[in-house]
Amino acid sequence: MIKMKEEKRKGAWTEEEDKQLEWYVSLFGERRWDFLAQVSGLKRSGKSCRLRWVNYLHPGLKHGRMSPQEEQLVLQLHSYWGNRWSQIARKLPGRTDNEIKNYWRTRMRKIAQERKMNSSPALSSYNDTNFYFNEPQSRTEREEEEEGGNY
DNA sequence: AAGGTTTTCAACCGCAAATTT
DNA sequence: AAAATTTGCGGTTGAAAACCT
């Protein structure tokens, strides 16, 4: 509504920006991002503020590598739900959709890479498409919705 | 030591869904 | 009710870190 024709910053967040954001979130809560972006004086969009908060600053987030158990859970849940990162993340306390998505991509690459290695160097008659889409649909859409003890 | 290559992962974008006016 | 604004999602990117050679 109040449109500020203010130049927006982009790229990595600085520590000062983080502090500032934390302060304003503590003041106003983790919502009304657009409003918060303006009133805080941060030269960031509301969207950017939200992202920074939910993916990094939010208390209770685990940082660093996922444990093998977590990784396994991701695999499992992905096999029912596909790329519904947000939904998957809800089952992994302290982990974000973004993080999980990143993990998945990394894994994908690793698989593609490995595959390249053990398949015969000279003539591989397969090609790569569809390699990793494990065909999970033996369990039909019944698990779709979240609440209710699934998995 | 240095410069080129690969990997990582935080942050961007566009669109969709939700909420507000 | 409908238009406008805000929030949330998932795919994708690129700068910096890590890894060669």
CSV table of N, CA, C and O (backbone and C1' of nucleotides) in Angstrom, one decimal, chain A residues 32-34 50 83 85-86 101, chain C residues 6-13:
chain,number,residue,atom,x,y,z
A,32,ARG,N,3.1,-10.6,8.9
A,32,ARG,CA,3.1,-9.2,8.4
A,32,ARG,C,4.5,-8.8,7.9
A,32,ARG,O,5.0,-7.8,8.2
A,33,TRP,N,5.0,-9.6,7.1
A,33,TRP,CA,6.4,-9.5,6.6
A,33,TRP,C,6.6,-8.2,5.9
A,33,TRP,O,7.6,-7.5,5.9
A,34,ASP,N,5.6,-7.9,5.1
A,34,ASP,CA,5.7,-6.7,4.3
A,34,ASP,C,5.8,-5.4,5.1
A,34,ASP,O,6.7,-4.6,5.0
A,50,ARG,N,11.0,-12.8,5.4
A,50,ARG,CA,10.4,-14.0,5.8
A,50,ARG,C,11.3,-15.2,5.5
A,50,ARG,O,11.5,-16.1,6.4
A,83,ASN,N,7.9,-34.3,-4.6
A,83,ASN,CA,8.6,-33.1,-4.2
A,83,ASN,C,7.8,-32.1,-3.4
A,83,ASN,O,7.8,-30.9,-3.6
A,85,TRP,N,8.1,-30.6,-0.6
A,85,TRP,CA,9.2,-30.4,0.4
A,85,TRP,C,8.6,-29.8,1.7
A,85,TRP,O,9.1,-30.2,2.8
A,86,SER,N,7.7,-29.0,1.5
A,86,SER,CA,7.2,-28.3,2.7
A,86,SER,C,6.5,-29.3,3.6
A,86,SER,O,6.7,-29.4,4.8
A,101,LYS,N,15.1,-29.9,0.2
A,101,LYS,CA,15.2,-29.8,-1.2
A,101,LYS,C,16.7,-29.8,-1.7
A,101,LYS,O,17.0,-30.6,-2.6
C,6,DT,P,0.9,-5.4,0.9
C,6,DT,O5',0.9,-6.9,1.4
C,6,DT,C5',0.0,-7.4,2.4
C,6,DT,C4',0.1,-8.9,2.5
C,6,DT,C3',1.6,-9.3,2.8
C,6,DT,O3',1.5,-10.0,4.1
C,6,DT,C1',0.6,-10.6,1.1
C,7,DT,P,2.7,-10.7,4.8
C,7,DT,O5',2.6,-12.2,4.2
C,7,DT,C5',1.5,-13.0,4.7
C,7,DT,C4',1.5,-14.3,4.1
C,7,DT,C3',2.8,-15.1,4.4
C,7,DT,O3',2.4,-16.4,4.9
C,7,DT,C1',2.4,-15.2,2.1
C,8,DG,P,3.4,-17.5,5.4
C,8,DG,O5',3.4,-18.4,4.1
C,8,DG,C5',2.3,-19.1,3.8
C,8,DG,C4',2.6,-20.1,2.6
C,8,DG,C3',3.8,-20.9,2.9
C,8,DG,O3',3.4,-22.3,2.6
C,8,DG,C1',4.0,-19.8,0.8
C,9,DC,P,4.5,-23.4,2.7
C,9,DC,O5',4.8,-23.7,1.1
C,9,DC,C5',3.7,-24.1,0.2
C,9,DC,C4',4.3,-24.2,-1.1
C,9,DC,C3',5.5,-25.1,-1.2
C,9,DC,O3',5.2,-26.3,-2.0
C,9,DC,C1',5.9,-23.1,-2.4
C,10,DG,P,6.1,-27.6,-1.9
C,10,DG,O5',7.0,-27.3,-3.2
C,10,DG,C5',6.3,-27.3,-4.5
C,10,DG,C4',7.3,-26.9,-5.6
C,10,DG,C3',8.6,-27.7,-5.6
C,10,DG,O3',8.9,-28.0,-6.9
C,10,DG,C1',9.0,-25.3,-5.5
C,11,DG,P,10.1,-28.9,-7.4
C,11,DG,O5',10.8,-27.9,-8.4
C,11,DG,C5',10.0,-27.3,-9.4
C,11,DG,C4',10.8,-26.2,-10.2
C,11,DG,C3',12.2,-26.7,-10.6
C,11,DG,O3',12.4,-26.2,-11.9
C,11,DG,C1',12.5,-24.9,-9.2
C,12,DT,P,13.8,-26.4,-12.7
C,12,DT,O5',14.7,-25.2,-12.3
C,12,DT,C5',14.3,-23.9,-12.6
C,12,DT,C4',15.3,-22.9,-12.1
C,12,DT,C3',16.8,-23.3,-12.5
C,12,DT,O3',17.2,-22.2,-13.3
C,12,DT,C1',16.6,-22.6,-10.2
C,13,DT,P,18.6,-22.1,-13.9
C,13,DT,O5',19.3,-21.1,-12.8
C,13,DT,C5',18.7,-19.8,-12.6
C,13,DT,C4',19.5,-19.0,-11.6
C,13,DT,C3',21.0,-19.0,-12.0
C,13,DT,O3',21.4,-17.6,-11.9
C,13,DT,C1',20.8,-19.7,-9.7
